[in-house]
Amino acid sequence: MPGLGDATRGRILFGGDYNPEQWPEETWHEDVRLMKAAGVNSVTLGVFSWSRLEPRPGQREFGWLDTLMDLMHGNGIGVVLATPTSSPPPWLGRLHPETLPRDEDGRTEWWGGRQHFSHSSAVYRRHAAAITEDLAARYGGHPALTMWHINNEYCTHDWGDEAAARFRGWLRKRHGSLDALNSAWGTAFWSQGYGDWEEILPPRHAHYLKNPGQVLDFKRFTSDMLLECYVAERDIVRRHSPSHIPVTTNFMPLWVGQDAWRWAEEEDVVSVDLYPDPRDPLGAQQGALVQDMTRSQARGPWMLMEQAAGPVNWRGVNHPKPRGLNRLWSLQAVARGADAVCYFQWRQSRQGAEKFHSGMVGHAGERGRTYQEVKRLGAELARIGAEVTDSHSPNDIAILHDWHSWWAGAHEGRLSTRVDHAQVLTAWHRALWQAHLTTDFAHPEHDLTGYRLVVVPQSYLLTDAAIDNLVAYVRGGGTLVSGFLTGIADEDDRVRTGGMDARLRDLFGIRTLHEWWPLDEDEYVETDDFLGTLWSEEIEKDEEASAEVLYKGGELDGLPAVLRRGGAWYLSTLPEPDALCALLAGIAAEAGVRPVLPGLPDQVEAVRRGDLLFVLNHGREPVTVEVPGSRRDLLTDTVVAGRLTLDRYGVVVLRS
């Protein structure tokens, strides 16, 4: 299979979405001049061009795109060519209203925005395949083409009739029989037993709580239907392209709607869009989380498909990035594995819904600060590209994450709406990030033997294979730290006997899990050393299992807040941030895991990538960092020996 290296060829790809159809042709040549001056070597064309390419059914208008492909190639700029299928033209919805998705209340999502397509519609799929076929046949061999970009940010849901029919077919394949489905969904509860496949619908609006098994399967189905759409278009463009041209689609960051582990297996290049809030003091950590997750899905270098050079336009208040922050966060992505640094979009739009979303060239034009900072970054990426591309450094820590567990744990009938899977996951990653420990992500069924430490922030649903994998990892000498609400349900969201799987209770030294004790916002678990938040559990330690209670607290006297049995640790609460950081740092040290650089100040990040050491100051004030030995900073071509001062948002890329 082709990979990102086939597109980068020893360079970091630098550029972004280019929407020249919004501009007169004379602007295109000005764009090329500015691109070359900024070091842009890659643009993504055609993401939202379906109505321009096919203005009427079956009509093709490729002339403008011919001109642009040739223009890019003639100026040494590669093209990531998109299939335009994320935003169908108005005529498709008008002539074929069955292509429009419906929400769970039966309301139609009309054209006038974007992503207004039903993943289950045969008519939509047929038209999407047709435009993709013609696009690929025309440009699959064009010398400007470096990569295919399928659709854009797959995220649509559909509860309509055609989706219902496909859902029933999907359920037949998954469960095989109605008896098996009734068992998996627990339909004996509330008289929900199904006697005919035609009785089954998507989980539409209901009077009260919906069946959690049905909701879980519908989320799985939705991810699979979107993946079917991706694979269909991927296979079309592959047929028309040389074998070295990779194919990708862009994930949204930590988005709940896709099983990204499964999707990544179908991609040649894993790419993501990333938009931390510049006003968030922990925006860099949120970026690091998504970068670590994407690198882990790619099992190596990955593509930052979209970021903002300045403000976005969809928060309540959209702040610009202070001077230097765009550079800092871009180099952070490179440090954590990105071989492509791209933006939405090249030139800021003057019209449309995103005219206040920044571009690499803002409304201020060439003289604007945004473009000047982009220009500096392009030169720096060109300087380090050959040193960094295709390199990868292993990590000793893995954080486990599974979309199916996220979906199941989010059911509306859960014990506490304050417990949010993504927030708990973020809290644990943040603790490790603040301890200056670099991490991978992994699925609970992945091979974990290469890691010294595995942490499970929360995995409400675990398959038998996943549980056996965790037990074997600890029995093999690994260190496992698990958060609360882990191993509660099986793959059908059926609560396991005892409230936690018996294999995990034995692993952690838990004799009985008597009760879960969710906490209100003003409630805490008080231990001798820290306060616990969100959750507590009435746990009885297994006295015969040599388990050790390290911290106690909770609604009842003496509840274990942190329990340890050998290499397995269990936290029945979420410690406050500093305490969780200290606890995980101590466990990591005991497991033989150390920070890349010791003694780093807060807000300073040190990451190894291959032979390079990136040191990044995410703080607003200069800091001094001790760096052992003598190294050369590739960004300034100067020698750094011993003590290093980093300015606000400063970065060095050091080579021994």
XYZ file of C-alpha atoms in Angstrom:
656
model
C 0.000 0.000 0.000
C 1.167 3.579 -0.615
C 1.777 5.827 2.367
C 2.372 9.403 3.373
C 6.027 9.102 2.420
C 4.994 8.672 -1.220
C 3.544 12.187 -1.081
C 6.117 13.898 1.143
C 9.271 12.516 -0.553
C 11.535 13.846 2.188
C 9.610 17.109 2.705
C 7.018 18.232 5.180
C 3.879 18.952 3.167
C 2.849 22.539 3.779
C -0.263 24.232 2.447
C -3.977 23.784 2.826
C -7.446 23.782 1.324
C -7.512 25.970 -1.769
C -10.894 27.114 -3.056
C -10.062 29.118 -6.206
C -13.596 28.776 -7.554
C -14.468 31.554 -5.076
C -12.108 33.948 -6.863
C -11.581 35.366 -10.373
C -8.874 33.678 -12.434
C -6.454 36.603 -12.174
C -6.313 35.945 -8.410
C -5.062 32.401 -9.060
C -1.735 33.645 -10.382
C -1.340 35.999 -7.445
C -2.066 33.042 -5.157
C 0.686 31.000 -6.779
C 3.175 33.843 -6.272
C 2.302 34.067 -2.582
C 2.330 30.283 -2.184
C 5.842 30.005 -3.574
C 7.044 32.856 -1.382
C 5.603 31.080 1.676
C 7.098 27.685 0.843
C 3.741 26.086 0.095
C 4.281 22.761 -1.664
C 0.795 21.232 -1.404
C -2.798 22.391 -1.885
C -6.079 20.531 -1.537
C -8.480 21.210 -4.405
C -12.142 20.444 -4.980
C -13.423 19.731 -1.469
C -16.651 21.710 -1.983
C -16.780 21.871 -5.777
C -19.547 19.445 -6.739
C -21.939 22.128 -8.009
C -19.094 23.679 -10.016
C -18.009 20.347 -11.489
C -21.573 19.129 -12.163
C -23.824 22.203 -12.410
C -26.696 20.120 -13.829
C -27.284 16.358 -13.651
C -24.712 14.554 -15.771
C -23.072 17.760 -17.039
C -19.320 18.063 -16.445
C -17.330 21.299 -16.155
C -13.679 20.337 -15.774
C -12.026 23.173 -17.694
C -11.363 25.377 -14.679
C -9.893 22.432 -12.759
C -7.706 21.482 -15.756
C -6.260 24.987 -15.638
C -5.592 24.809 -11.907
C -4.014 21.353 -11.990
C -1.659 22.504 -14.737
C -0.958 25.772 -12.923
C -0.025 23.979 -9.727
C 2.176 21.462 -11.509
C 3.921 24.153 -13.504
C 4.890 25.895 -10.264
C 6.030 22.811 -8.348
C 3.010 22.612 -6.058
C 1.454 19.198 -5.518
C -2.285 18.647 -5.408
C -4.270 16.657 -2.882
C -7.397 16.220 -4.979
C -10.686 15.827 -3.155
C -13.848 14.082 -4.176
C -16.557 16.745 -3.700
C -19.168 14.439 -2.221
C -19.537 16.041 1.222
C -21.663 18.869 -0.180
C -24.063 17.761 -2.928
C -25.443 20.412 -5.287
C -28.973 21.726 -4.671
C -30.359 19.964 -7.730
C -29.635 16.559 -6.188
C -31.773 17.245 -3.124
C -34.546 18.829 -5.171
C -34.767 16.012 -7.725
C -34.049 13.253 -5.209
C -35.271 14.240 -1.737
C -34.548 10.683 -0.595
C -30.838 11.651 -0.603
C -31.431 14.069 2.282
C -30.942 12.805 5.845
C -33.597 12.926 8.533
C -33.031 13.443 12.225
C -34.510 11.289 14.970
C -37.649 13.445 15.023
C -38.211 12.909 11.297
C -37.161 16.403 10.221
C -35.313 16.701 6.911
C -31.868 18.299 6.742
C -32.129 20.476 3.645
C -29.464 21.835 1.336
C -28.104 25.282 2.056
C -25.348 24.173 4.399
C -23.103 21.152 3.871
C -23.010 17.411 4.688
C -26.661 17.202 3.614
C -26.537 13.612 2.369
C -27.838 10.307 3.614
C -25.088 7.727 3.902
C -27.703 5.047 3.209
C -29.249 6.562 0.099
C -28.644 4.428 -2.996
C -29.269 7.480 -5.184
C -26.705 9.558 -3.304
C -24.164 6.758 -3.498
C -24.765 6.353 -7.236
C -24.279 10.058 -7.964
C -21.256 10.256 -5.649
C -19.675 7.300 -7.433
C -20.352 8.844 -10.848
C -18.660 12.179 -10.139
C -15.805 10.371 -8.397
C -15.357 8.037 -11.378
C -15.145 10.889 -13.871
C -12.869 12.942 -11.630
C -10.497 10.021 -11.102
C -10.479 9.036 -14.775
C -9.531 12.580 -15.758
C -6.907 13.346 -13.103
C -5.675 9.999 -11.791
C -2.601 10.232 -13.996
C -2.012 13.980 -13.757
C 1.557 14.810 -12.690
C 0.340 17.318 -10.088
C -1.589 14.652 -8.162
C 0.092 13.550 -4.919
C -2.862 12.223 -2.895
C -6.623 11.665 -2.962
C -8.833 13.220 -0.292
C -12.230 11.468 -0.039
C -15.249 13.547 1.033
C -14.652 15.754 4.081
C -15.153 15.244 7.812
C -17.604 12.339 7.551
C -20.161 13.106 10.263
C -23.738 12.693 9.003
C -26.428 10.686 10.748
C -29.710 9.519 9.279
C -32.804 8.082 10.940
C -34.875 7.997 7.718
C -36.633 5.075 6.030
C -33.788 4.077 3.720
C -31.395 4.165 6.665
C -33.879 2.001 8.574
C -33.835 -0.613 5.817
C -30.046 -0.657 5.732
C -29.966 -0.812 9.534
C -32.061 -3.977 9.448
C -29.692 -5.518 6.910
C -26.712 -4.573 9.053
C -28.368 -6.139 12.105
C -29.026 -9.386 10.231
C -25.320 -9.657 9.472
C -24.275 -8.801 13.011
C -26.718 -10.925 14.959
C -27.859 -13.556 12.471
C -31.310 -14.118 13.946
C -34.051 -12.268 15.773
C -33.510 -14.465 18.831
C -29.880 -13.361 18.972
C -30.858 -9.724 18.495
C -33.519 -9.894 21.205
C -30.953 -11.388 23.549
C -28.299 -8.779 22.692
C -30.723 -5.885 23.156
C -32.405 -7.276 26.286
C -35.836 -6.792 24.747
C -37.506 -8.759 27.527
C -37.377 -5.420 29.361
C -40.389 -3.157 28.651
C -42.005 -5.639 26.274
C -39.726 -4.801 23.346
C -39.356 -8.278 21.825
C -39.164 -8.319 18.006
C -40.886 -11.014 15.969
C -40.229 -9.623 12.478
C -37.242 -7.736 11.077
C -39.578 -5.094 9.611
C -40.576 -4.056 13.132
C -37.061 -2.752 13.818
C -36.397 0.954 13.351
C -33.522 3.272 14.125
C -33.742 4.688 17.670
C -36.070 7.537 16.767
C -37.792 9.925 19.139
C -39.325 7.954 22.004
C -41.552 8.768 24.967
C -38.868 7.827 27.509
C -35.446 6.206 27.596
C -34.440 4.312 24.469
C -33.146 0.767 24.419
C -29.384 1.102 25.057
C -28.510 -1.966 22.968
C -30.418 -0.535 20.015
C -28.729 2.863 20.410
C -25.280 1.240 20.624
C -25.831 -0.816 17.498
C -27.152 2.237 15.644
C -23.957 4.126 16.446
C -21.929 1.177 15.168
C -24.102 1.043 12.066
C -23.683 4.765 11.374
C -19.896 4.518 11.551
C -19.978 1.506 9.242
C -22.279 3.158 6.684
C -20.062 6.220 6.467
C -17.067 3.908 6.098
C -18.828 2.110 3.243
C -19.176 5.468 1.479
C -15.483 6.185 1.976
C -14.343 2.747 0.797
C -16.518 2.935 -2.333
C -14.940 6.209 -3.442
C -11.468 5.105 -2.339
C -11.669 2.017 -4.522
C -12.777 4.101 -7.520
C -9.851 6.545 -7.323
C -7.395 3.707 -6.768
C -8.449 2.068 -10.023
C -7.544 5.200 -11.977
C -4.319 6.163 -10.197
C -0.716 4.932 -10.079
C -0.012 2.574 -7.199
C 2.062 5.147 -5.312
C -0.793 7.658 -4.884
C -2.211 7.364 -1.336
C -5.814 7.961 -0.279
C -7.091 9.617 2.887
C -10.052 11.321 4.504
C -9.887 13.769 7.369
C -11.051 12.904 10.875
C -12.470 15.493 13.211
C -10.566 15.596 16.516
C -11.762 13.045 19.070
C -15.144 12.893 17.376
C -17.672 10.507 18.849
C -19.279 9.370 15.576
C -16.536 7.261 13.954
C -14.704 4.164 15.137
C -11.421 5.688 14.045
C -9.421 2.533 14.835
C -11.403 0.664 12.195
C -11.361 3.595 9.763
C -7.583 3.976 10.014
C -7.150 0.413 8.792
C -8.806 1.434 5.511
C -6.690 4.554 4.934
C -3.279 4.883 3.317
C -2.730 8.120 5.249
C -4.413 9.025 8.541
C -5.259 12.719 8.691
C -7.058 14.937 11.180
C -8.382 18.483 11.583
C -7.294 20.227 14.777
C -8.613 23.483 16.241
C -7.647 24.050 19.900
C -8.943 27.261 21.418
C -6.117 29.843 21.569
C -7.619 31.177 24.801
C -7.564 27.740 26.472
C -4.538 27.542 28.813
C -4.478 23.799 28.112
C -5.022 24.097 24.368
C -1.557 22.653 23.770
C -2.457 19.576 25.783
C -5.670 19.118 23.806
C -3.590 19.350 20.657
C -1.084 16.838 22.014
C -3.896 14.380 22.809
C -5.275 14.477 19.270
C -1.786 14.304 17.796
C -0.889 11.279 19.931
C -4.129 9.559 19.010
C -3.719 10.225 15.287
C -0.095 9.067 15.281
C -1.167 5.880 17.055
C -3.931 5.246 14.528
C -1.417 5.785 11.718
C 1.267 3.742 13.502
C 3.713 6.391 12.392
C 3.685 9.726 10.551
C 0.319 11.354 9.942
C -1.192 14.395 8.232
C -2.511 17.555 9.865
C -5.115 18.248 7.191
C -6.699 21.343 8.723
C -5.885 23.910 11.369
C -6.524 27.647 11.663
C -3.869 30.243 10.972
C -5.889 32.651 13.135
C -9.431 32.635 14.507
C -12.191 30.186 13.645
C -15.805 31.342 13.322
C -17.848 28.776 15.219
C -17.096 29.438 18.896
C -19.154 31.898 20.879
C -16.198 34.297 20.856
C -13.554 33.626 18.206
C -10.159 34.871 19.313
C -7.191 35.195 16.957
C -3.958 33.389 17.709
C -1.376 35.569 19.439
C 1.865 36.124 17.576
C 3.893 32.913 17.556
C 1.137 30.508 18.591
C 0.429 29.254 15.064
C 4.130 28.421 14.657
C 4.301 26.777 18.078
C 1.304 24.516 17.582
C 2.386 23.590 14.052
C 5.817 22.519 15.277
C 4.188 20.655 18.156
C 2.301 18.602 15.567
C 5.578 17.844 13.762
C 7.190 16.840 17.059
C 4.368 14.381 17.658
C 4.560 12.784 14.239
C 3.006 15.038 11.594
C 4.687 14.975 8.185
C 2.128 17.413 6.765
C 1.100 20.775 8.220
C -1.919 22.181 6.410
C -4.739 24.649 6.979
C -8.291 25.523 6.227
C -7.866 27.484 4.089
C -5.353 29.236 1.800
C -7.177 32.521 1.173
C -9.821 33.771 3.610
C -13.256 33.854 1.969
C -15.046 37.144 1.352
C -18.479 35.518 1.253
C -20.233 32.493 2.650
C -20.666 31.010 6.108
C -16.952 30.953 6.934
C -15.821 34.400 5.784
C -14.641 35.134 9.329
C -12.699 31.869 9.565
C -9.037 32.734 9.054
C -6.922 31.713 6.081
C -3.189 31.542 5.445
C -3.776 34.784 3.547
C -6.224 36.807 5.602
C -8.324 39.785 4.659
C -5.236 41.930 5.389
C -3.464 40.223 2.486
C 0.265 39.856 1.931
C 1.164 42.567 4.450
C -0.937 40.999 7.201
C 0.652 39.394 10.252
C -1.008 36.045 9.538
C 0.586 35.630 6.116
C 3.967 36.836 7.366
C 3.920 34.235 10.154
C 2.866 31.544 7.673
C 5.770 32.568 5.460
C 8.255 32.185 8.322
C 6.823 28.795 9.260
C 7.043 27.548 5.679
C 10.762 28.388 5.582
C 11.381 26.590 8.873
C 9.488 23.460 7.826
C 11.524 23.353 4.618
C 14.690 23.606 6.739
C 13.891 20.608 8.960
C 11.857 18.461 6.547
C 14.609 16.130 5.400
C 15.709 15.570 9.022
C 12.318 14.669 10.425
C 10.047 13.033 7.808
C 9.381 9.307 8.072
C 10.918 9.200 11.580
C 9.157 7.812 14.619
C 10.078 7.292 18.274
C 8.423 4.579 20.393
C 6.783 5.453 23.700
C 6.654 3.454 26.915
C 3.104 4.430 27.895
C -0.178 3.578 26.177
C -3.574 5.084 26.953
C -6.460 2.780 26.030
C -9.457 4.170 24.186
C -12.358 2.472 22.396
C -15.243 4.144 20.594
C -17.661 1.300 21.370
C -17.071 1.828 25.083
C -17.617 5.574 24.629
C -20.898 4.946 22.807
C -22.210 2.466 25.343
C -21.230 4.545 28.350
C -23.035 7.620 27.019
C -26.524 6.125 27.227
C -29.142 8.485 28.615
C -29.991 6.097 31.471
C -26.501 6.167 33.029
C -25.845 6.919 36.694
C -24.266 10.339 36.212
C -24.383 12.757 33.316
C -21.368 14.470 34.900
C -19.194 11.540 33.838
C -18.209 12.229 30.246
C -15.894 9.749 28.515
C -13.975 12.348 26.509
C -13.464 14.557 29.557
C -12.177 11.679 31.676
C -9.859 10.589 28.855
C -8.599 14.168 28.549
C -7.987 14.422 32.304
C -5.754 11.338 32.307
C -3.824 12.394 29.213
C -3.442 15.870 30.729
C -1.966 14.381 33.906
C 0.670 12.509 31.906
C 1.336 15.553 29.694
C 1.841 17.755 32.753
C 4.212 15.119 34.140
C 6.197 15.500 30.870
C 5.527 11.895 29.888
C 4.860 11.122 26.216
C 2.235 8.548 25.327
C 0.657 6.483 22.604
C -2.977 5.439 22.359
C -4.095 1.863 21.828
C -7.251 -0.190 21.519
C -7.872 -2.556 24.464
C -7.373 -5.559 22.172
C -4.078 -4.321 20.691
C -0.733 -5.916 21.498
C 0.437 -4.091 24.630
C 3.616 -6.027 25.347
C 5.901 -3.228 24.137
C 4.691 -0.791 26.823
C 5.987 -0.467 30.374
C 2.797 1.248 31.523
C -0.784 1.006 30.246
C -3.482 3.321 31.576
C -7.235 2.872 31.170
C -8.936 6.165 32.032
C -12.332 4.549 31.632
C -13.528 1.635 29.555
C -17.102 0.916 30.554
C -17.492 -1.729 27.832
C -14.795 -4.370 27.410
C -14.975 -7.484 25.276
C -13.785 -10.822 26.643
C -10.768 -10.584 24.352
C -9.900 -7.143 25.737
C -10.172 -8.309 29.344
C -8.005 -11.347 28.670
C -5.510 -9.036 26.975
C -5.274 -6.765 30.023
C -4.913 -9.676 32.417
C -2.196 -11.243 30.269
C -0.377 -7.916 30.074
C -0.161 -7.653 33.877
C 0.668 -11.336 34.300
C 3.498 -10.770 31.823
C 5.059 -8.083 34.005
C 3.340 -4.931 32.749
C 1.936 -2.157 34.931
C -1.746 -1.338 34.444
C -3.603 1.623 35.959
C -7.373 1.684 35.540
C -9.930 4.330 36.291
C -13.447 3.777 37.581
C -16.341 2.352 35.551
C -14.093 -0.073 33.685
C -15.135 -3.564 32.651
C -18.753 -3.011 33.683
C -20.479 -4.214 30.500
C -19.870 -6.731 27.722
C -19.993 -5.932 24.001
C -23.827 -5.894 24.043
C -23.887 -3.422 26.965
C -24.982 -6.200 29.291
C -23.799 -5.541 32.856
C -21.359 -8.227 33.859
C -22.091 -10.379 36.890
C -20.880 -8.647 40.025
C -20.924 -5.176 38.457
C -17.378 -5.634 37.154
C -15.969 -8.582 35.278
C -14.679 -11.245 37.685
C -11.312 -11.416 35.922
C -10.761 -7.716 36.548
C -11.945 -7.907 40.146
C -9.407 -10.650 40.718
C -6.715 -8.654 38.910
C -7.244 -5.569 41.113
C -7.915 -7.457 44.355
C -11.583 -6.508 44.631
C -13.790 -9.021 46.434
C -17.091 -7.155 46.006
C -18.177 -3.965 44.286
C -21.182 -3.182 46.471
C -22.354 0.135 45.028
C -21.391 2.914 42.673
C -21.445 6.350 44.316
C -21.583 9.126 41.690
C -20.741 12.553 43.109
C -22.484 15.877 42.687
C -20.516 18.931 41.611
C -19.902 20.012 45.198
C -19.076 16.516 46.502
C -15.603 15.042 46.838
C -13.833 11.933 48.012
C -11.577 13.124 50.823
C -8.353 11.165 51.324
C -5.265 12.040 53.328
C -3.489 13.419 50.261
C -6.056 14.521 47.681
C -9.670 15.157 46.779
C -11.427 12.817 44.347
C -14.071 14.088 41.954
C -16.989 12.802 39.856
C -17.238 9.296 41.281
C -16.711 6.914 44.177
C -17.360 3.225 44.743
C -18.211 1.059 47.711
C -15.511 -1.565 47.274
C -14.629 -4.467 49.520
C -11.006 -5.535 49.230
C -10.213 -9.204 48.759
C -8.255 -9.971 51.913
C -6.801 -13.126 50.385
C -5.484 -11.383 47.278
C -2.619 -9.382 48.847
C -4.178 -6.170 47.576
C -3.073 -2.886 49.111
C -5.355 0.056 49.800
C -3.213 3.161 49.250
C -5.854 5.856 49.765
C -9.220 5.719 51.473
C -12.211 8.038 51.453
C -15.737 8.415 50.233
C -19.342 8.446 51.337
C -18.700 5.512 53.683
C -15.652 5.284 55.974
C -12.675 3.470 54.531
C -13.715 3.108 50.904
C -10.628 2.332 48.787
C -9.928 5.306 46.514
C -6.725 3.751 45.146
C -6.248 0.002 45.263
C -3.189 -1.938 44.143
C -2.471 -5.593 43.614
C 1.009 -6.135 42.222
C 1.259 -4.460 38.840
C -2.466 -3.615 38.686
C -3.805 -0.343 40.095
C -7.458 0.702 40.365
C -8.765 4.241 41.005
C -12.391 4.363 42.125
C -12.474 8.160 41.766
C -10.925 10.855 39.596
C -8.262 12.629 41.671
C -7.976 16.371 41.276
C -5.551 17.293 38.457
C -2.339 17.823 40.446
C -2.916 14.662 42.447
C -3.605 12.548 39.373
C -0.454 13.945 37.767
C 1.673 13.102 40.818
C 0.135 9.657 41.183
C 0.683 8.656 37.544
C 4.187 10.143 37.519
C 5.088 8.017 40.544
C 3.645 4.850 39.037
C 5.448 5.560 35.764
C 8.770 6.034 37.556
C 8.301 2.742 39.374
C 7.628 1.105 35.983
C 10.873 2.548 34.608
C 9.382 5.402 32.568
C 11.039 8.814 32.762
C 10.388 12.184 31.114
C 12.366 13.013 27.994
C 14.061 15.828 29.934
C 14.042 15.942 33.752
C 13.113 19.027 35.712
C 11.166 20.832 33.012
C 9.179 23.937 34.006
C 5.412 23.880 33.721
C 4.094 24.567 30.201
C 7.327 23.328 28.623
C 7.103 20.232 26.472
C 9.998 18.011 25.365
C 9.365 15.381 22.685
C 11.758 13.080 20.869
C 11.161 12.262 17.254
C 13.828 10.048 15.758
C 17.196 11.719 16.364
C 15.647 15.109 17.065
C 14.603 16.688 20.350
C 11.820 19.274 20.232
C 11.539 21.640 23.194
C 8.472 23.902 23.173
C 7.443 26.665 25.557
C 3.656 26.896 25.746
C 3.848 29.624 28.342
C 3.462 33.354 27.885
C 6.786 34.140 29.599
C 10.395 33.193 28.731
C 11.777 30.131 30.531
C 15.169 28.537 31.051
C 15.650 24.844 30.354
C 18.624 22.585 31.053
C 19.562 20.487 28.019
C 22.348 17.913 28.434
C 25.262 17.942 26.002
C 25.852 20.119 22.991
C 23.261 20.190 20.224
C 22.468 22.181 17.128
C 19.133 23.960 16.753
C 17.956 23.265 13.214
C 15.667 26.303 13.188
C 18.438 28.836 13.831
C 21.515 26.775 12.923
C 23.098 27.635 16.272
C 24.713 25.444 18.934
C 22.896 24.955 22.231
C 24.991 23.732 25.151
C 23.654 23.214 28.665
C 21.275 26.041 29.472
C 18.664 27.211 26.972
C 16.316 30.198 27.164
C 13.022 29.865 25.334
C 11.032 32.982 24.565
C 7.257 33.127 24.900
C 5.902 30.437 22.542
C 9.508 29.586 21.679
C 10.631 26.350 20.015
C 13.948 24.664 19.341
C 14.557 21.546 17.272
C 17.809 20.014 18.486
C 20.046 17.459 16.828
C 22.910 15.787 18.672
